[in-house]
Short mmCIF file of C-alpha atoms in Angstrom, two decimals:
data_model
loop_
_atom_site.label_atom_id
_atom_site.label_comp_id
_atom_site.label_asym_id
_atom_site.label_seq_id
_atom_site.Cartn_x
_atom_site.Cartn_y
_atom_site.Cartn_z
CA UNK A 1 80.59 -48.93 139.88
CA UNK A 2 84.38 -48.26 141.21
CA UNK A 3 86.70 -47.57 138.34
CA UNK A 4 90.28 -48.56 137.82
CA UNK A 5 93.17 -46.34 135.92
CA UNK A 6 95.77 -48.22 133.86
CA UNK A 7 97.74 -46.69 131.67
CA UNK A 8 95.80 -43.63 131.70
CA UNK A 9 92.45 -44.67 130.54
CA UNK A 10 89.86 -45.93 132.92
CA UNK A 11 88.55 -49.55 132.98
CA UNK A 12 85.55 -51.13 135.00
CA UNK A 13 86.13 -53.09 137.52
CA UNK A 14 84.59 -55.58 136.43
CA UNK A 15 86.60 -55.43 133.08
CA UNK A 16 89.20 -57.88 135.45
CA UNK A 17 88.91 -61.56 134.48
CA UNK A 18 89.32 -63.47 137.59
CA UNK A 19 89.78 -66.60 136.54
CA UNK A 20 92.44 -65.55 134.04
CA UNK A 21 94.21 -64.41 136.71
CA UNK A 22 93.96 -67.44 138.98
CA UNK A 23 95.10 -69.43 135.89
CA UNK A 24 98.69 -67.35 135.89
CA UNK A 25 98.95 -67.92 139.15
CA UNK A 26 98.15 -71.58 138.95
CA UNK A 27 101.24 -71.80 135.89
CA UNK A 28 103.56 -69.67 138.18
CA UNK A 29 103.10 -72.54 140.77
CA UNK A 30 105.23 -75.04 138.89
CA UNK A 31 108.34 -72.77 139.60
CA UNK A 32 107.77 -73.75 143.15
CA UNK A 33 109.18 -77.80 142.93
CA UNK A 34 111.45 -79.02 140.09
CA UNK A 35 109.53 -82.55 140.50
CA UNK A 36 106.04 -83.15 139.07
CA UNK A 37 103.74 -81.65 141.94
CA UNK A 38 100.41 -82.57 143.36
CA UNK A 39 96.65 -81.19 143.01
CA UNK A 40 97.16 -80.15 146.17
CA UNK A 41 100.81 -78.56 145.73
CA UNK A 42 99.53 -76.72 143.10
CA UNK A 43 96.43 -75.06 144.59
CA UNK A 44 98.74 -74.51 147.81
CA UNK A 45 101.29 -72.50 145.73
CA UNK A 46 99.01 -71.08 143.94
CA UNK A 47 96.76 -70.32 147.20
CA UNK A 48 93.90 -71.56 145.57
CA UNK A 49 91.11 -73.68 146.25
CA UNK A 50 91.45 -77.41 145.10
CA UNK A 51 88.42 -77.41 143.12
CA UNK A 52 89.55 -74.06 141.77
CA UNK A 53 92.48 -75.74 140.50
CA UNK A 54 91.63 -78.75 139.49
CA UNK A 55 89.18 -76.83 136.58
CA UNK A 56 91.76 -74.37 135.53
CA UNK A 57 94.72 -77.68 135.45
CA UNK A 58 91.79 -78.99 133.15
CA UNK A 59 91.88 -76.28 131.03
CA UNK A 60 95.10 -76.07 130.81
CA UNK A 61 95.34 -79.65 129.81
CA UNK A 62 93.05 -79.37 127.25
CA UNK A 63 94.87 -76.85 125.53
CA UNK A 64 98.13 -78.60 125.64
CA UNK A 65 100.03 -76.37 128.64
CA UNK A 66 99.96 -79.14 131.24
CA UNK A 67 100.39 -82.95 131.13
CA UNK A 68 99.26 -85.39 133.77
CA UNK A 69 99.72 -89.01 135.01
CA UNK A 70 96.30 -88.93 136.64
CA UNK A 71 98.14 -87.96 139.85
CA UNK A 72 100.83 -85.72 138.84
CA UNK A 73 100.90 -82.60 136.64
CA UNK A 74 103.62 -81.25 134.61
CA UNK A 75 104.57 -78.30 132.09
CA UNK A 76 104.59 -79.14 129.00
CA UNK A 77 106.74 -77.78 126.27
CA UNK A 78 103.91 -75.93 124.74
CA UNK A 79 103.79 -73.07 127.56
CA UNK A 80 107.10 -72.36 125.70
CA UNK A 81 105.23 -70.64 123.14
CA UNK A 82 104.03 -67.77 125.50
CA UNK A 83 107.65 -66.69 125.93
CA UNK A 84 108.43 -67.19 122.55
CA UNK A 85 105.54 -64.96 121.88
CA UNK A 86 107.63 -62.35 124.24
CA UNK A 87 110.63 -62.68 122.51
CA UNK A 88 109.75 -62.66 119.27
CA UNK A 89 107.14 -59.55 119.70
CA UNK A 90 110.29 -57.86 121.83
CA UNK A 91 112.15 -54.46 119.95
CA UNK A 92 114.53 -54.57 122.60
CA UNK A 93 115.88 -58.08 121.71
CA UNK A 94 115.65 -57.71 118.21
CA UNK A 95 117.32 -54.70 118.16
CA UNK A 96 120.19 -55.56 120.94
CA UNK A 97 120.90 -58.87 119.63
CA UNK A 98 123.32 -57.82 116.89
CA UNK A 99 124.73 -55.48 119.63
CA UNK A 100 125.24 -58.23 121.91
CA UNK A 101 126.88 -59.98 119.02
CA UNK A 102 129.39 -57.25 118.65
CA UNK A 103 130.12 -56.79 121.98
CA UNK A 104 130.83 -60.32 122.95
CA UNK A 105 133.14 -60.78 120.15
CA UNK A 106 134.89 -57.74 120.51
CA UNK A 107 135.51 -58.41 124.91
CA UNK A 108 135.79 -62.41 123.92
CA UNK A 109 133.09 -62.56 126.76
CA UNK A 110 129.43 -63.13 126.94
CA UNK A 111 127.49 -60.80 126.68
CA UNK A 112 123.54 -60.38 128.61
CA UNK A 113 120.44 -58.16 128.03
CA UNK A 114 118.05 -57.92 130.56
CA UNK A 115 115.01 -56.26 131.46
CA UNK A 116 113.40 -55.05 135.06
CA UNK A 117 110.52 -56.83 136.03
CA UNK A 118 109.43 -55.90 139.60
CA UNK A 119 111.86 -56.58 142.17
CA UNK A 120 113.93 -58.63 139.82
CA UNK A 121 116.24 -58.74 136.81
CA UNK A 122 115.15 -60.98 133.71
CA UNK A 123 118.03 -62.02 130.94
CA UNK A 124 115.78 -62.12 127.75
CA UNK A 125 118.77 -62.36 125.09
CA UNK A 126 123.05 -63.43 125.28
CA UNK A 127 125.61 -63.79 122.95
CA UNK A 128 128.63 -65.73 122.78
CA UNK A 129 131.93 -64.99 121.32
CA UNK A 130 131.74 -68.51 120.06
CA UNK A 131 127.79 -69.12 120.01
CA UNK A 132 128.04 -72.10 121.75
CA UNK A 133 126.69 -71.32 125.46
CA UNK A 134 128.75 -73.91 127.81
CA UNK A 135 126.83 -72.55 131.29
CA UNK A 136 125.80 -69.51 132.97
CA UNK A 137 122.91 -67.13 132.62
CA UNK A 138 120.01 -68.79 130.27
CA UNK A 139 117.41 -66.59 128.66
CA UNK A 140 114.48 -66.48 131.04
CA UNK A 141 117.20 -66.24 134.03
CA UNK A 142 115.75 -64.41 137.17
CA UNK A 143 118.05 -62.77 140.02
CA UNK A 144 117.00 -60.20 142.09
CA UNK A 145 117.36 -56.71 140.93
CA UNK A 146 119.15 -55.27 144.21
CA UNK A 147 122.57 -57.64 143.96
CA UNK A 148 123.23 -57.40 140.26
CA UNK A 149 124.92 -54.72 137.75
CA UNK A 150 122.31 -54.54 135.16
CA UNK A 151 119.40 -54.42 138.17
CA UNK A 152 121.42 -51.08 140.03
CA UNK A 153 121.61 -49.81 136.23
CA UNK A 154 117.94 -49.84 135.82
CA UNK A 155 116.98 -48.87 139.44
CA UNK A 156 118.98 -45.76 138.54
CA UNK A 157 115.89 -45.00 136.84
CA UNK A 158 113.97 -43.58 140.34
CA UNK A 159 114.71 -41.05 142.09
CA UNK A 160 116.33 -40.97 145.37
CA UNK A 161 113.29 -40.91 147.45
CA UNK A 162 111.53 -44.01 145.10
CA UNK A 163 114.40 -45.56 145.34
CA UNK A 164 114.86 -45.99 148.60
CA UNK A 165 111.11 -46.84 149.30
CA UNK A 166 111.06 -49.96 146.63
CA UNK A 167 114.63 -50.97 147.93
CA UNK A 168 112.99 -51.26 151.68
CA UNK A 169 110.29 -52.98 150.78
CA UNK A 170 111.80 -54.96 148.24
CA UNK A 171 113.38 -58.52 149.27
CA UNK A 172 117.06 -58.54 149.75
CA UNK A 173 118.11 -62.00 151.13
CA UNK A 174 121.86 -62.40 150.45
CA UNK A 175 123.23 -64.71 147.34
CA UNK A 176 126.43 -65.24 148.75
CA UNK A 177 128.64 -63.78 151.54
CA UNK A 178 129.45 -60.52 149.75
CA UNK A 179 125.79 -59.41 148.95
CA UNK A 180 125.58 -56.17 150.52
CA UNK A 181 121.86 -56.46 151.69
CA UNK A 182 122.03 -52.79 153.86
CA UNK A 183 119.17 -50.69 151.77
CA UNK A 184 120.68 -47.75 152.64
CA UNK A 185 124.47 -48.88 151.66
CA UNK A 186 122.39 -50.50 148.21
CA UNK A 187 121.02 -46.66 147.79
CA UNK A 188 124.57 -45.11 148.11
CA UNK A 189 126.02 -47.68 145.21
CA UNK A 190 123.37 -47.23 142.89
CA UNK A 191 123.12 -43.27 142.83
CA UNK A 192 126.87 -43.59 142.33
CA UNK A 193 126.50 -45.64 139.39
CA UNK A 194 123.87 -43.42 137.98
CA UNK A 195 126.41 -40.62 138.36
CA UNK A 196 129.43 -42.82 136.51
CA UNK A 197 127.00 -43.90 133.98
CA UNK A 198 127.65 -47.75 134.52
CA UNK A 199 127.74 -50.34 137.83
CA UNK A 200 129.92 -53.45 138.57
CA UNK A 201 128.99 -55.46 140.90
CA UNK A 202 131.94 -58.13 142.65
CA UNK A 203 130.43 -61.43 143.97
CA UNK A 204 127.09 -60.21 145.22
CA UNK A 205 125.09 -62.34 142.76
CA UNK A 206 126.97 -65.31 142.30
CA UNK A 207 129.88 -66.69 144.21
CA UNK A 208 133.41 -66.12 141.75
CA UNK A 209 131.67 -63.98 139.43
CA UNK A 210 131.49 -60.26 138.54
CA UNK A 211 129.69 -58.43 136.39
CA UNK A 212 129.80 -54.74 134.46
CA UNK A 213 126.32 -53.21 132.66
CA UNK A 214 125.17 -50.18 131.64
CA UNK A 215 121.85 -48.99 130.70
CA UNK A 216 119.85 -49.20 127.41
CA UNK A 217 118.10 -46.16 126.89
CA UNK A 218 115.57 -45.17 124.37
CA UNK A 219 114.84 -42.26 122.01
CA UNK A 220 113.89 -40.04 124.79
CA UNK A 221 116.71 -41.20 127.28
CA UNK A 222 114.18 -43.42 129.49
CA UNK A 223 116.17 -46.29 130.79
CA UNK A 224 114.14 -49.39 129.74
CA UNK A 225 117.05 -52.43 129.94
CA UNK A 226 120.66 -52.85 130.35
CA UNK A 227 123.29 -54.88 129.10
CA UNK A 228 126.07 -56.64 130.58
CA UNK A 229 129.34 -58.35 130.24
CA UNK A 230 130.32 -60.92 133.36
CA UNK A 231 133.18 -62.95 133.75
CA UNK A 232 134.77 -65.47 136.35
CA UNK A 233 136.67 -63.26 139.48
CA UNK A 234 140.01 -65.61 138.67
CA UNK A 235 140.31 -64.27 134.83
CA UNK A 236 138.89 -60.98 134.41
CA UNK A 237 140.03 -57.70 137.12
CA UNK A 238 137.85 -55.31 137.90
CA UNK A 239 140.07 -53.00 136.62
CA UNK A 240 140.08 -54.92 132.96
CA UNK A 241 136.22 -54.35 132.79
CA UNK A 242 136.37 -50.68 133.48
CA UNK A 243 139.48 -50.09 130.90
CA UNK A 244 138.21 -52.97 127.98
CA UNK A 245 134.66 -53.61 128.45
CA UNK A 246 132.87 -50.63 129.58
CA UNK A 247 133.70 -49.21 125.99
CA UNK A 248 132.11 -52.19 124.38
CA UNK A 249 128.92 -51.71 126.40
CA UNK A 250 128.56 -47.76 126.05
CA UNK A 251 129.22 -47.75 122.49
CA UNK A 252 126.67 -50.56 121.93
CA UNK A 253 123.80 -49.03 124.48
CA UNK A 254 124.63 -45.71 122.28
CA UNK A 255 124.27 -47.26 118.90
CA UNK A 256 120.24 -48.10 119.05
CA UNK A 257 119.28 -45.19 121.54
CA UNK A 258 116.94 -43.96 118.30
CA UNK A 259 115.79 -47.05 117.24
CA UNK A 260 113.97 -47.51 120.95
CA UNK A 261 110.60 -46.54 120.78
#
């Protein structure tokens, strides 16, 4: 019977539950159409059989996740609760949220935590200087890791030679015309901002918009998020977010480093 290793004890194969899995893919398939989608687009996206997916959208149905018109299927809000599950189980954002607090106050700036997940960056808490949230980054906010501060904070993580494999294999389609998409130019930047201890990254993400993170450490210095402070290009210099914010963000990362298990 073959064997796989995960997190260094060894499970069956058969310990895998298939149709779990096809079910996650099935709810991943939503993110591919803002409009209610099809049986059909949904065992496409999902690369699933129809009959496959019309027993798991069922399911899924039954227990509250999906709605449908007979014709069309929808999230509901119930699959909220799985990533309020995250959240609310999460020591990083319990823990960073009053830090995020401070820090957006004190730079008069939001402020972002976010954590890698594959090839890209996910914002899982913010704070306002004002709590009220008038646009930008939502919790639950993908980008790709490559293009954005707090991603080339984490990827600072791997060493050179990791590095470079996961940035060549990784996707790197540009955001906007100053994403530098080169994976060997993407290499250079991020083991100089490993060296400096922070990264900023100018438009590569999102047109008019630049960003400055550094990385959350834990007890035993393993970099497991970052946090960020980004700002529109027309009010806030690159030079300001070096000299006024980079403080904010070190002293804040610094503050919890033994409270990270």
């Amino acid at each position: 019977m073959p064997k796989l290793k995960r997190e260094g004890r060894e499970e069956r194969a058969t310990d895998f539950v298939e149709s779990l899995d096809r079910g996650l893919r099935l709810l991943q398939g939503f993110a591919a159409s803002r409009e209610p989608m099809t049986l059909s687009d949904l065992a496409r996206s999902a690369e699933l059989p129809r009959a496959t997916a019309r027993r798991i959208l069922f399911t899924l149905e039954r227990g509250g996740y999906v709605a449908s018109d007979g014709k069309l299927f929808t999230l509901t809000p119930h699959i909220l609760t799985l990533a309020a599950s995250y959240l609310r189980s999460s020591q990083l954002a319990t823990v960073l949220q009053p830090v995020l607090d401070r820090v957006a106050t004190g730079a008069q700036e939001i402020s972002s935590l976010a954590v890698l997940d594959r090839d890209e960056v996910v914002f899982i808490a913010r704070a306002s200087p004002t709590r009220v949230f008038s646009g930008g980054i939502d919790i639950g906010y993908r980008l790709p890791a490559f293009c954005t501060s707090v991603g080339r904070a984490m990827l600072g993580q791997f060493g050179d030679d990791e590095l470079a494999n996961r940035l060549r294999a990784m996707p790197r389609q540009a955001m906007t015309p100053q994403t530098v998409t080169d994976p060997d130019r993407v290499l250079a930047s991020i083991i100089r901002d490993r060296a400096q201890g922070y990264s900023l990254v100018d438009r590569e993400a999102e047109p008019h918009f630049r960003s400055i993170s550094v990385p959350v450490r834990r007890y035993d210095n393993v970099i497991i998020a970052a946090i960020n402070i980004g700002a529109h290009v027309d009010r806030i210099s690159t030079k300001e977010m070096i000299e006024r914010f980079l403080p904010l963000l070190r002293e804040g990362a610094g503050s919890v480093r033994s409270q990270l298990l």
